[in-house]
Short mmCIF file of N, CA and C and ligand atoms in Angstrom, two decimals:
data_model
loop_
_atom_site.label_atom_id
_atom_site.label_comp_id
_atom_site.label_asym_id
_atom_site.label_seq_id
_atom_site.Cartn_x
_atom_site.Cartn_y
_atom_site.Cartn_z
N MET A 1 2.10 -1.01 0.51
CA MET A 1 1.31 -2.07 -0.15
C MET A 1 1.75 -1.85 -1.88
N LYS A 2 2.43 -2.89 -2.26
CA LYS A 2 2.94 -2.63 -3.72
C LYS A 2 1.97 -3.36 -4.82
N THR A 3 1.76 -2.60 -5.95
CA THR A 3 0.84 -3.35 -6.98
C THR A 3 1.74 -3.13 -8.34
N LEU A 4 1.60 -4.51 -8.94
CA LEU A 4 2.22 -4.51 -10.15
C LEU A 4 0.92 -4.49 -11.25
N VAL A 5 1.06 -3.52 -12.12
CA VAL A 5 -0.08 -3.83 -13.24
C VAL A 5 0.61 -4.56 -14.70
N LEU A 6 0.47 -5.53 -15.53
CA LEU A 6 0.85 -6.08 -16.31
C LEU A 6 -0.19 -6.08 -17.49
N TYR A 7 0.24 -6.05 -18.70
CA TYR A 7 -0.85 -5.59 -20.06
C TYR A 7 -0.22 -6.05 -20.92
N GLU A 8 -1.16 -6.45 -22.10
CA GLU A 8 -0.71 -6.48 -23.41
C GLU A 8 -1.43 -5.67 -24.28
N SER A 9 -1.37 -5.29 -25.45
CA SER A 9 -2.09 -4.43 -26.15
C SER A 9 -1.55 -4.43 -27.60
N LYS A 10 -2.48 -4.61 -28.50
CA LYS A 10 -2.21 -4.69 -30.00
C LYS A 10 -2.40 -3.21 -30.32
N PHE A 11 -3.75 -2.44 -30.33
CA PHE A 11 -3.83 -1.29 -30.97
C PHE A 11 -3.80 0.07 -29.77
N GLY A 12 -3.39 -0.43 -28.53
CA GLY A 12 -2.89 0.60 -27.73
C GLY A 12 -4.17 0.64 -26.66
N ASN A 13 -5.55 0.10 -26.82
CA ASN A 13 -6.57 0.38 -26.21
C ASN A 13 -6.54 -0.31 -24.52
N THR A 14 -5.99 -1.63 -24.48
CA THR A 14 -5.65 -2.13 -23.33
C THR A 14 -4.45 -1.58 -22.42
N GLU A 15 -3.69 -0.89 -23.13
CA GLU A 15 -2.68 -0.01 -22.75
C GLU A 15 -3.35 1.00 -21.99
N LYS A 16 -4.34 1.98 -22.41
CA LYS A 16 -4.57 3.08 -21.72
C LYS A 16 -5.50 2.83 -20.57
N ILE A 17 -6.35 1.43 -20.51
CA ILE A 17 -6.86 1.34 -19.59
C ILE A 17 -5.92 0.71 -18.33
N ALA A 18 -5.00 0.15 -18.84
CA ALA A 18 -4.02 -0.33 -17.63
C ALA A 18 -3.49 0.70 -17.16
N GLN A 19 -2.85 2.06 -17.97
CA GLN A 19 -2.44 3.22 -17.37
C GLN A 19 -3.22 3.96 -16.38
N SER A 20 -4.67 3.84 -16.69
CA SER A 20 -5.52 4.57 -15.98
C SER A 20 -5.65 3.60 -14.46
N ILE A 21 -5.74 2.43 -14.72
CA ILE A 21 -5.85 1.53 -13.50
C ILE A 21 -4.40 1.94 -12.61
N ASN A 22 -3.21 1.93 -13.19
CA ASN A 22 -1.96 2.17 -12.65
C ASN A 22 -2.02 3.49 -11.68
N GLN A 23 -2.68 4.48 -12.98
CA GLN A 23 -2.35 5.95 -12.20
C GLN A 23 -3.15 6.01 -10.82
N ALA A 24 -4.49 5.72 -10.97
CA ALA A 24 -5.46 5.37 -9.89
C ALA A 24 -4.80 4.79 -8.52
N ILE A 25 -4.00 3.58 -8.74
CA ILE A 25 -3.54 2.84 -7.88
C ILE A 25 -2.26 3.13 -7.18
N GLY A 26 -1.38 3.65 -8.62
CA GLY A 26 -0.31 3.96 -7.64
C GLY A 26 0.89 3.00 -7.85
N GLY A 27 1.11 2.37 -8.42
CA GLY A 27 2.11 1.30 -8.79
C GLY A 27 2.89 1.22 -9.68
N GLU A 28 3.32 -0.04 -10.21
CA GLU A 28 4.17 -0.12 -11.28
C GLU A 28 3.59 -0.92 -12.69
N ILE A 29 3.77 -0.74 -13.66
CA ILE A 29 3.21 -0.99 -14.81
C ILE A 29 4.28 -1.39 -15.85
N TYR A 30 4.15 -2.42 -16.55
CA TYR A 30 4.81 -3.12 -17.48
C TYR A 30 3.91 -3.97 -18.56
N ASN A 31 4.59 -4.00 -19.79
CA ASN A 31 3.84 -4.81 -20.81
C ASN A 31 4.50 -6.10 -20.58
N VAL A 32 3.62 -6.99 -20.86
CA VAL A 32 4.02 -8.52 -20.28
C VAL A 32 5.19 -9.17 -20.83
N ALA A 33 5.64 -8.21 -22.07
CA ALA A 33 6.88 -9.09 -22.83
C ALA A 33 7.97 -8.62 -22.06
N GLU A 34 7.87 -7.11 -21.19
CA GLU A 34 9.06 -7.27 -20.29
C GLU A 34 9.12 -7.96 -18.96
N PHE A 35 8.24 -8.92 -18.88
CA PHE A 35 8.09 -9.27 -17.47
C PHE A 35 9.64 -10.25 -16.98
N ARG A 36 10.05 -9.82 -15.84
CA ARG A 36 10.95 -10.69 -15.05
C ARG A 36 10.43 -11.14 -13.64
N PRO A 37 10.65 -12.25 -13.28
CA PRO A 37 10.26 -12.83 -11.95
C PRO A 37 10.58 -11.92 -10.90
N GLU A 38 11.67 -11.08 -10.89
CA GLU A 38 11.93 -10.18 -9.74
C GLU A 38 10.82 -9.04 -9.62
N MET A 39 10.28 -8.87 -10.94
CA MET A 39 8.97 -7.85 -10.79
C MET A 39 8.13 -8.02 -9.39
N LEU A 40 7.95 -9.26 -9.18
CA LEU A 40 7.06 -9.62 -8.13
C LEU A 40 7.38 -9.59 -6.63
N ASP A 41 8.70 -9.41 -6.41
CA ASP A 41 9.59 -9.14 -5.27
C ASP A 41 8.54 -8.15 -4.57
N ASP A 42 7.93 -8.59 -3.21
CA ASP A 42 7.32 -7.60 -2.27
C ASP A 42 5.80 -6.81 -3.15
N VAL A 43 5.51 -7.54 -4.20
CA VAL A 43 4.33 -7.12 -4.57
C VAL A 43 3.07 -7.62 -3.92
N ASP A 44 2.20 -6.95 -3.54
CA ASP A 44 0.65 -7.43 -2.85
C ASP A 44 -0.39 -7.76 -3.79
N LEU A 45 -0.61 -6.87 -4.86
CA LEU A 45 -1.47 -7.01 -5.75
C LEU A 45 -0.90 -7.31 -7.21
N LEU A 46 -1.05 -7.71 -7.87
CA LEU A 46 -1.23 -8.31 -9.12
C LEU A 46 -2.08 -8.17 -10.27
N ILE A 47 -2.07 -6.97 -11.18
CA ILE A 47 -3.23 -6.87 -12.31
C ILE A 47 -2.62 -7.23 -13.44
N VAL A 48 -3.37 -8.17 -14.02
CA VAL A 48 -3.30 -8.51 -15.44
C VAL A 48 -4.50 -8.10 -16.62
N GLY A 49 -4.12 -7.44 -17.79
CA GLY A 49 -4.99 -7.04 -18.44
C GLY A 49 -4.70 -7.54 -19.80
N SER A 50 -5.77 -7.94 -20.49
CA SER A 50 -5.37 -8.11 -22.16
C SER A 50 -6.60 -7.99 -22.94
N PRO A 51 -6.02 -7.83 -24.23
CA PRO A 51 -7.40 -7.63 -25.20
C PRO A 51 -7.81 -9.11 -25.55
N ILE A 52 -9.22 -9.32 -25.65
CA ILE A 52 -10.04 -10.80 -25.88
C ILE A 52 -9.53 -11.16 -27.50
N HIS A 53 -8.78 -11.91 -27.84
CA HIS A 53 -8.54 -12.45 -29.03
C HIS A 53 -9.34 -13.81 -29.12
N GLY A 54 -10.29 -14.03 -29.88
CA GLY A 54 -10.54 -15.29 -30.29
C GLY A 54 -11.13 -15.96 -28.65
N TRP A 55 -12.10 -15.50 -28.17
CA TRP A 55 -12.25 -15.55 -26.90
C TRP A 55 -11.45 -15.87 -25.64
N GLN A 56 -9.98 -15.80 -26.21
CA GLN A 56 -9.07 -16.14 -25.15
C GLN A 56 -8.23 -14.65 -25.08
N PRO A 57 -7.19 -14.50 -23.88
CA PRO A 57 -6.29 -13.63 -23.67
C PRO A 57 -5.56 -13.80 -25.05
N SER A 58 -4.87 -12.65 -25.32
CA SER A 58 -3.82 -12.71 -26.66
C SER A 58 -2.74 -13.68 -26.19
N SER A 59 -2.11 -14.17 -27.22
CA SER A 59 -1.15 -15.00 -26.98
C SER A 59 0.07 -14.71 -26.46
N GLU A 60 0.53 -13.40 -26.70
CA GLU A 60 1.65 -13.02 -25.56
C GLU A 60 1.09 -13.23 -24.04
N THR A 61 -0.07 -12.99 -23.87
CA THR A 61 -0.64 -13.02 -22.51
C THR A 61 -0.53 -14.27 -21.93
N VAL A 62 -1.06 -15.07 -22.84
CA VAL A 62 -1.01 -16.52 -22.73
C VAL A 62 0.58 -17.18 -22.34
N GLN A 63 1.25 -16.63 -23.14
CA GLN A 63 2.73 -17.05 -22.99
C GLN A 63 3.23 -16.92 -21.40
N PHE A 64 2.74 -15.49 -21.21
CA PHE A 64 3.20 -14.98 -19.59
C PHE A 64 3.05 -15.73 -18.92
N LEU A 65 1.61 -16.06 -18.81
CA LEU A 65 0.86 -16.48 -17.85
C LEU A 65 1.50 -18.45 -17.78
N ASN A 66 1.37 -18.85 -19.16
CA ASN A 66 2.06 -20.41 -18.95
C ASN A 66 3.51 -20.50 -18.49
N HIS A 67 4.19 -19.45 -18.48
CA HIS A 67 5.47 -19.39 -17.78
C HIS A 67 5.55 -18.90 -16.40
N LEU A 68 4.49 -18.68 -15.77
CA LEU A 68 4.37 -18.47 -14.13
C LEU A 68 4.57 -19.53 -13.50
N GLU A 69 5.66 -19.46 -12.47
CA GLU A 69 6.04 -20.77 -11.98
C GLU A 69 5.19 -21.06 -10.86
N THR A 70 4.89 -22.15 -10.55
CA THR A 70 3.67 -22.67 -9.48
C THR A 70 4.39 -21.94 -8.23
N GLY A 71 3.42 -21.31 -7.43
CA GLY A 71 3.85 -21.11 -6.07
C GLY A 71 4.51 -19.55 -6.25
N SER A 72 4.52 -18.93 -7.38
CA SER A 72 5.18 -17.78 -7.69
C SER A 72 4.31 -16.40 -7.10
N LEU A 73 2.89 -16.78 -6.87
CA LEU A 73 1.89 -15.66 -6.64
C LEU A 73 1.49 -15.92 -5.17
N LYS A 74 1.95 -16.95 -4.52
CA LYS A 74 1.57 -17.44 -2.89
C LYS A 74 1.64 -16.13 -2.47
N GLY A 75 0.47 -15.80 -1.92
CA GLY A 75 0.35 -14.86 -0.51
C GLY A 75 0.04 -13.44 -1.42
N LYS A 76 0.11 -13.56 -2.70
CA LYS A 76 -0.25 -12.18 -3.24
C LYS A 76 -2.13 -12.30 -3.81
N TYR A 77 -2.23 -11.03 -3.80
CA TYR A 77 -3.87 -10.84 -4.41
C TYR A 77 -3.51 -10.81 -5.93
N VAL A 78 -4.52 -11.42 -6.76
CA VAL A 78 -4.58 -11.10 -8.31
C VAL A 78 -6.02 -10.43 -8.70
N ALA A 79 -5.89 -9.54 -9.87
CA ALA A 79 -7.29 -9.07 -10.25
C ALA A 79 -6.71 -9.22 -11.92
N ALA A 80 -7.87 -9.38 -12.95
CA ALA A 80 -7.68 -9.30 -14.27
C ALA A 80 -8.96 -8.61 -14.66
N PHE A 81 -8.63 -8.02 -16.13
CA PHE A 81 -9.60 -7.37 -16.93
C PHE A 81 -9.14 -7.64 -18.36
N ASP A 82 -9.98 -7.40 -19.11
CA ASP A 82 -9.79 -7.75 -20.62
C ASP A 82 -10.51 -6.41 -21.45
N THR A 83 -10.32 -6.38 -22.42
CA THR A 83 -11.22 -5.46 -23.21
C THR A 83 -11.42 -6.23 -24.78
N GLY A 84 -12.71 -5.80 -25.05
CA GLY A 84 -13.45 -6.73 -26.19
C GLY A 84 -14.44 -5.72 -26.57
N PHE A 85 -15.62 -6.39 -27.31
CA PHE A 85 -16.74 -5.99 -27.88
C PHE A 85 -17.88 -5.88 -26.97
N LYS A 86 -18.56 -5.13 -26.90
CA LYS A 86 -19.90 -5.30 -26.11
C LYS A 86 -20.96 -6.09 -26.73
N ASN A 87 -20.72 -7.36 -26.92
CA ASN A 87 -21.93 -8.47 -27.21
C ASN A 87 -21.66 -9.55 -26.63
N ILE A 88 -22.68 -10.49 -26.86
CA ILE A 88 -23.11 -11.69 -26.04
C ILE A 88 -21.97 -12.76 -26.44
N PHE A 89 -21.41 -12.20 -27.86
CA PHE A 89 -20.25 -13.52 -28.47
C PHE A 89 -18.87 -13.03 -28.07
N SER A 90 -18.66 -12.15 -27.32
CA SER A 90 -17.03 -11.43 -27.13
C SER A 90 -16.30 -12.44 -26.52
N GLY A 91 -17.07 -13.15 -25.61
CA GLY A 91 -15.77 -14.14 -24.71
C GLY A 91 -15.42 -13.46 -23.43
N ASN A 92 -14.52 -14.01 -22.79
CA ASN A 92 -14.23 -13.81 -21.33
C ASN A 92 -12.80 -14.22 -21.36
N ALA A 93 -11.86 -13.25 -21.65
CA ALA A 93 -10.37 -13.74 -21.57
C ALA A 93 -9.84 -13.76 -20.19
N ALA A 94 -10.62 -12.66 -19.56
CA ALA A 94 -10.13 -12.20 -17.90
C ALA A 94 -10.36 -13.42 -17.12
N SER A 95 -11.48 -14.07 -17.29
CA SER A 95 -11.73 -15.41 -16.14
C SER A 95 -10.83 -16.50 -16.13
N ARG A 96 -10.16 -16.52 -17.90
CA ARG A 96 -9.14 -17.40 -18.22
C ARG A 96 -7.61 -16.80 -17.44
N ILE A 97 -7.62 -15.63 -17.67
CA ILE A 97 -6.17 -15.06 -16.71
C ILE A 97 -6.23 -15.33 -15.26
N ILE A 98 -7.33 -15.33 -14.59
CA ILE A 98 -7.69 -15.67 -13.36
C ILE A 98 -7.29 -16.75 -12.87
N ARG A 99 -7.77 -17.82 -13.61
CA ARG A 99 -7.72 -19.06 -13.25
C ARG A 99 -6.06 -19.30 -13.33
N LYS A 100 -5.38 -19.01 -14.53
CA LYS A 100 -4.09 -19.24 -14.46
C LYS A 100 -3.41 -18.53 -13.22
N LEU A 101 -3.74 -17.49 -12.99
CA LEU A 101 -2.96 -16.62 -11.63
C LEU A 101 -3.09 -17.43 -10.55
N GLU A 102 -4.43 -17.81 -10.10
CA GLU A 102 -4.75 -18.68 -9.25
C GLU A 102 -3.91 -20.17 -9.10
N ARG A 103 -3.55 -20.40 -10.41
CA ARG A 103 -2.97 -21.78 -10.40
C ARG A 103 -1.53 -21.42 -10.29
N ALA A 104 -0.90 -20.30 -10.04
CA ALA A 104 0.19 -19.86 -9.67
C ALA A 104 0.25 -19.50 -7.97
N GLY A 105 -0.89 -19.71 -7.48
CA GLY A 105 -1.24 -19.30 -5.98
C GLY A 105 -1.88 -18.24 -5.49
N GLY A 106 -1.83 -17.16 -6.79
CA GLY A 106 -2.61 -15.87 -6.50
C GLY A 106 -3.95 -16.18 -5.63
N LYS A 107 -4.44 -14.96 -5.04
CA LYS A 107 -5.84 -15.12 -4.61
C LYS A 107 -6.37 -13.97 -5.33
N GLN A 108 -8.06 -14.47 -5.63
CA GLN A 108 -8.80 -13.15 -6.57
C GLN A 108 -9.02 -12.18 -5.76
N LEU A 109 -8.98 -11.02 -5.68
CA LEU A 109 -9.54 -10.12 -4.69
C LEU A 109 -10.94 -9.42 -5.30
N VAL A 110 -10.98 -9.28 -6.38
CA VAL A 110 -12.56 -8.62 -6.99
C VAL A 110 -12.98 -9.52 -8.25
N PRO A 111 -14.43 -9.47 -8.64
CA PRO A 111 -14.42 -9.88 -9.73
C PRO A 111 -13.98 -9.35 -10.81
N THR A 112 -13.70 -10.27 -12.02
CA THR A 112 -12.95 -9.68 -13.21
C THR A 112 -13.77 -8.40 -13.85
N GLN A 113 -13.30 -7.63 -14.83
CA GLN A 113 -13.82 -6.70 -15.47
C GLN A 113 -13.45 -6.48 -16.91
N LYS A 114 -14.60 -6.18 -17.71
CA LYS A 114 -14.35 -5.70 -19.28
C LYS A 114 -14.60 -4.62 -19.48
N PHE A 115 -13.47 -4.01 -20.47
CA PHE A 115 -13.64 -2.79 -20.70
C PHE A 115 -13.89 -2.86 -22.44
N VAL A 116 -14.95 -1.82 -22.70
CA VAL A 116 -15.21 -1.95 -23.90
C VAL A 116 -14.96 -1.12 -24.93
N VAL A 117 -14.46 -1.86 -26.46
CA VAL A 117 -13.97 -0.91 -27.56
C VAL A 117 -15.24 -1.11 -28.41
N VAL A 118 -15.12 0.01 -29.22
CA VAL A 118 -16.23 0.16 -30.32
C VAL A 118 -15.69 -0.78 -31.44
N GLN A 119 -14.51 -0.87 -31.78
CA GLN A 119 -14.13 -1.55 -33.25
C GLN A 119 -12.68 -2.42 -32.61
N SER A 120 -12.44 -3.05 -33.39
CA SER A 120 -11.14 -3.88 -33.22
C SER A 120 -10.13 -2.91 -32.62
N GLU A 121 -9.84 -2.00 -33.59
CA GLU A 121 -8.64 -1.08 -33.61
C GLU A 121 -8.86 0.05 -32.09
N GLY A 122 -10.31 0.04 -31.78
CA GLY A 122 -10.83 0.94 -30.70
C GLY A 122 -11.51 1.98 -31.72
N PRO A 123 -11.97 3.10 -30.85
CA PRO A 123 -11.79 3.36 -29.72
C PRO A 123 -12.25 2.60 -28.62
N LEU A 124 -11.81 3.01 -27.33
CA LEU A 124 -12.98 2.51 -26.41
C LEU A 124 -13.95 3.22 -26.40
N ALA A 125 -14.78 2.50 -25.65
CA ALA A 125 -16.39 3.23 -25.78
C ALA A 125 -15.86 4.18 -24.74
N SER A 126 -16.99 5.47 -24.82
CA SER A 126 -16.94 6.51 -23.86
C SER A 126 -17.22 6.05 -22.61
N GLY A 127 -16.07 6.71 -21.43
CA GLY A 127 -16.26 6.62 -20.31
C GLY A 127 -15.50 5.73 -19.81
N GLU A 128 -14.95 4.46 -20.49
CA GLU A 128 -14.15 3.64 -20.03
C GLU A 128 -12.88 3.73 -19.41
N VAL A 129 -12.19 4.81 -19.97
CA VAL A 129 -10.80 5.34 -19.41
C VAL A 129 -11.40 5.86 -17.93
N ASP A 130 -12.18 6.21 -17.53
CA ASP A 130 -12.75 6.79 -16.27
C ASP A 130 -13.03 5.41 -15.24
N ARG A 131 -14.03 4.61 -15.86
CA ARG A 131 -14.26 3.50 -15.33
C ARG A 131 -13.22 2.64 -14.56
N ALA A 132 -12.30 2.55 -15.58
CA ALA A 132 -11.12 1.88 -15.21
C ALA A 132 -10.44 2.38 -13.66
N GLY A 133 -10.37 3.61 -13.92
CA GLY A 133 -9.74 4.47 -12.59
C GLY A 133 -10.74 4.37 -11.35
N SER A 134 -12.19 4.21 -11.66
CA SER A 134 -13.01 4.03 -10.43
C SER A 134 -12.39 2.24 -10.00
N TRP A 135 -12.51 1.41 -11.11
CA TRP A 135 -12.42 -0.16 -10.76
C TRP A 135 -11.02 -0.01 -9.82
N ALA A 136 -10.13 0.67 -10.29
CA ALA A 136 -9.00 0.79 -9.67
C ALA A 136 -8.85 1.19 -7.99
N LEU A 137 -9.74 2.05 -7.84
CA LEU A 137 -10.04 2.59 -6.81
C LEU A 137 -10.65 1.31 -5.42
N GLY A 138 -11.40 0.90 -6.24
CA GLY A 138 -12.37 -0.02 -5.51
C GLY A 138 -11.08 -1.32 -5.09
N LEU A 139 -10.48 -1.55 -6.07
CA LEU A 139 -9.60 -2.66 -5.85
C LEU A 139 -8.66 -2.02 -4.47
N ARG A 140 -8.17 -0.70 -4.67
CA ARG A 140 -7.27 -0.35 -3.59
C ARG A 140 -8.04 -0.50 -2.27
N VAL A 141 -9.09 0.17 -2.29
CA VAL A 141 -10.09 -0.10 -1.05
C VAL A 141 -10.21 -1.22 -0.37
N GLU A 142 -10.15 -2.32 -1.40
CA GLU A 142 -10.61 -3.73 -1.06
C GLU A 142 -9.16 -4.28 -0.58
N LEU A 143 -8.17 -4.24 -1.14
CA LEU A 143 -6.89 -4.59 -0.78
C LEU A 143 -6.62 -4.11 0.62
N GLU A 144 -6.80 -2.77 0.85
CA GLU A 144 -6.73 -2.65 2.27
C GLU A 144 -7.27 -3.31 3.27
N GLU A 145 -8.78 -3.14 2.78
CA GLU A 145 -9.93 -4.31 3.91
C GLU A 145 -9.22 -5.46 4.02
N VAL A 146 -8.70 -6.38 3.39
CA VAL A 146 -8.45 -7.63 3.41
C VAL A 146 -6.91 -7.63 4.14
N THR A 147 -6.11 -6.76 3.84
CA THR A 147 -4.73 -6.80 4.57
C THR A 147 -4.67 -6.27 6.00
N HIS A 148 -5.55 -5.27 6.31
CA HIS A 148 -6.00 -4.83 7.60
C HIS A 148 -6.70 -5.84 8.40
N THR A 149 -7.72 -6.63 7.89
CA THR A 149 -8.28 -7.50 8.52
C THR A 149 -7.36 -8.68 8.89
N MET A 150 -6.25 -9.05 7.84
CA MET A 150 -5.56 -9.78 8.09
C MET A 150 -4.31 -9.63 9.39
N SER A 151 -4.16 -8.45 9.44
CA SER A 151 -3.24 -8.01 10.58
C SER A 151 -3.57 -7.75 11.79
N HIS A 152 -5.02 -8.01 11.96
CA HIS A 152 -5.64 -7.70 13.16
C HIS A 152 -6.42 -9.03 13.92
C1 LIG B 201 -7.48 -11.18 -33.85
C2 LIG B 201 -8.49 -10.78 -33.30
C3 LIG B 201 -9.43 -11.55 -32.55
C4 LIG B 201 -10.26 -10.62 -31.75
N1 LIG B 201 -11.40 -11.54 -31.07
C5 LIG B 201 -12.00 -10.86 -30.41
C6 LIG B 201 -13.07 -11.83 -29.34
O1 LIG B 201 -13.33 -13.01 -29.60
N2 LIG B 201 -14.02 -10.99 -28.53
C7 LIG B 201 -14.15 -9.60 -28.65
O2 LIG B 201 -14.84 -9.06 -27.71
N3 LIG B 201 -13.46 -8.94 -29.19
C8 LIG B 201 -12.13 -9.51 -30.07
N4 LIG B 201 -11.24 -8.58 -30.91
C9 LIG B 201 -11.33 -7.09 -30.60
C10 LIG B 201 -10.25 -7.01 -29.28
O3 LIG B 201 -10.74 -7.27 -28.46
C11 LIG B 201 -9.64 -5.29 -29.56
O4 LIG B 201 -8.71 -5.25 -30.90
C12 LIG B 201 -8.95 -5.09 -28.41
O5 LIG B 201 -9.93 -4.90 -27.46
C13 LIG B 201 -8.33 -3.67 -28.47
O6 LIG B 201 -7.33 -3.98 -27.51
P1 LIG B 201 -6.00 -3.47 -27.88
O7 LIG B 201 -5.89 -2.03 -28.59
O8 LIG B 201 -5.24 -3.07 -26.61
O9 LIG B 201 -5.19 -4.39 -28.75
C14 LIG B 201 -10.43 -9.28 -31.44
C15 LIG B 201 -9.49 -8.72 -32.22
C16 LIG B 201 -8.48 -9.28 -33.06
C17 LIG B 201 -7.50 -8.37 -33.65
#
């Protein structure tokens, strides 16, 4: 099973979370700016992460999502996370990411996840890097379960 993690990060916090996820799940990881459509070949699960900028994914992330071709994620599972503040005004970029991934044909595997930064530049709140690893392990179990169910 092949997993691809794509992220965008202005100050490095989302990158740390993405790396922790990738380490736990054992796939490939790239910045969205490096994305090429061939990267999706044979991918079973695509995970996309972005900082929240004004309640939205970052503009680079939106640009990547808007260029995804219709149907390019057909037959693939998708998951999304964002990083931002822990308050009620923070917004939810990850749900917007998922919506666009679904529009490209992806199937959401698990609920989106937010990882908390203390300030705009970081650092991440204590324990968030580990929590990202745990989230990724849960994703892996879920992916094994759905692909196992499909093949029986
Ligand atoms: C221009 C800008 C707008 C932001 N808007 C939000 C926001 O609407 N909600 C939020 O929770 N955090 C907001 N933040 C904080 C970012 O989410 C934070 O910088 C990010 O999680 C850090 O990740 P990074 O180091 O990967 O860039 C904003 C930060 C910037 C620079």
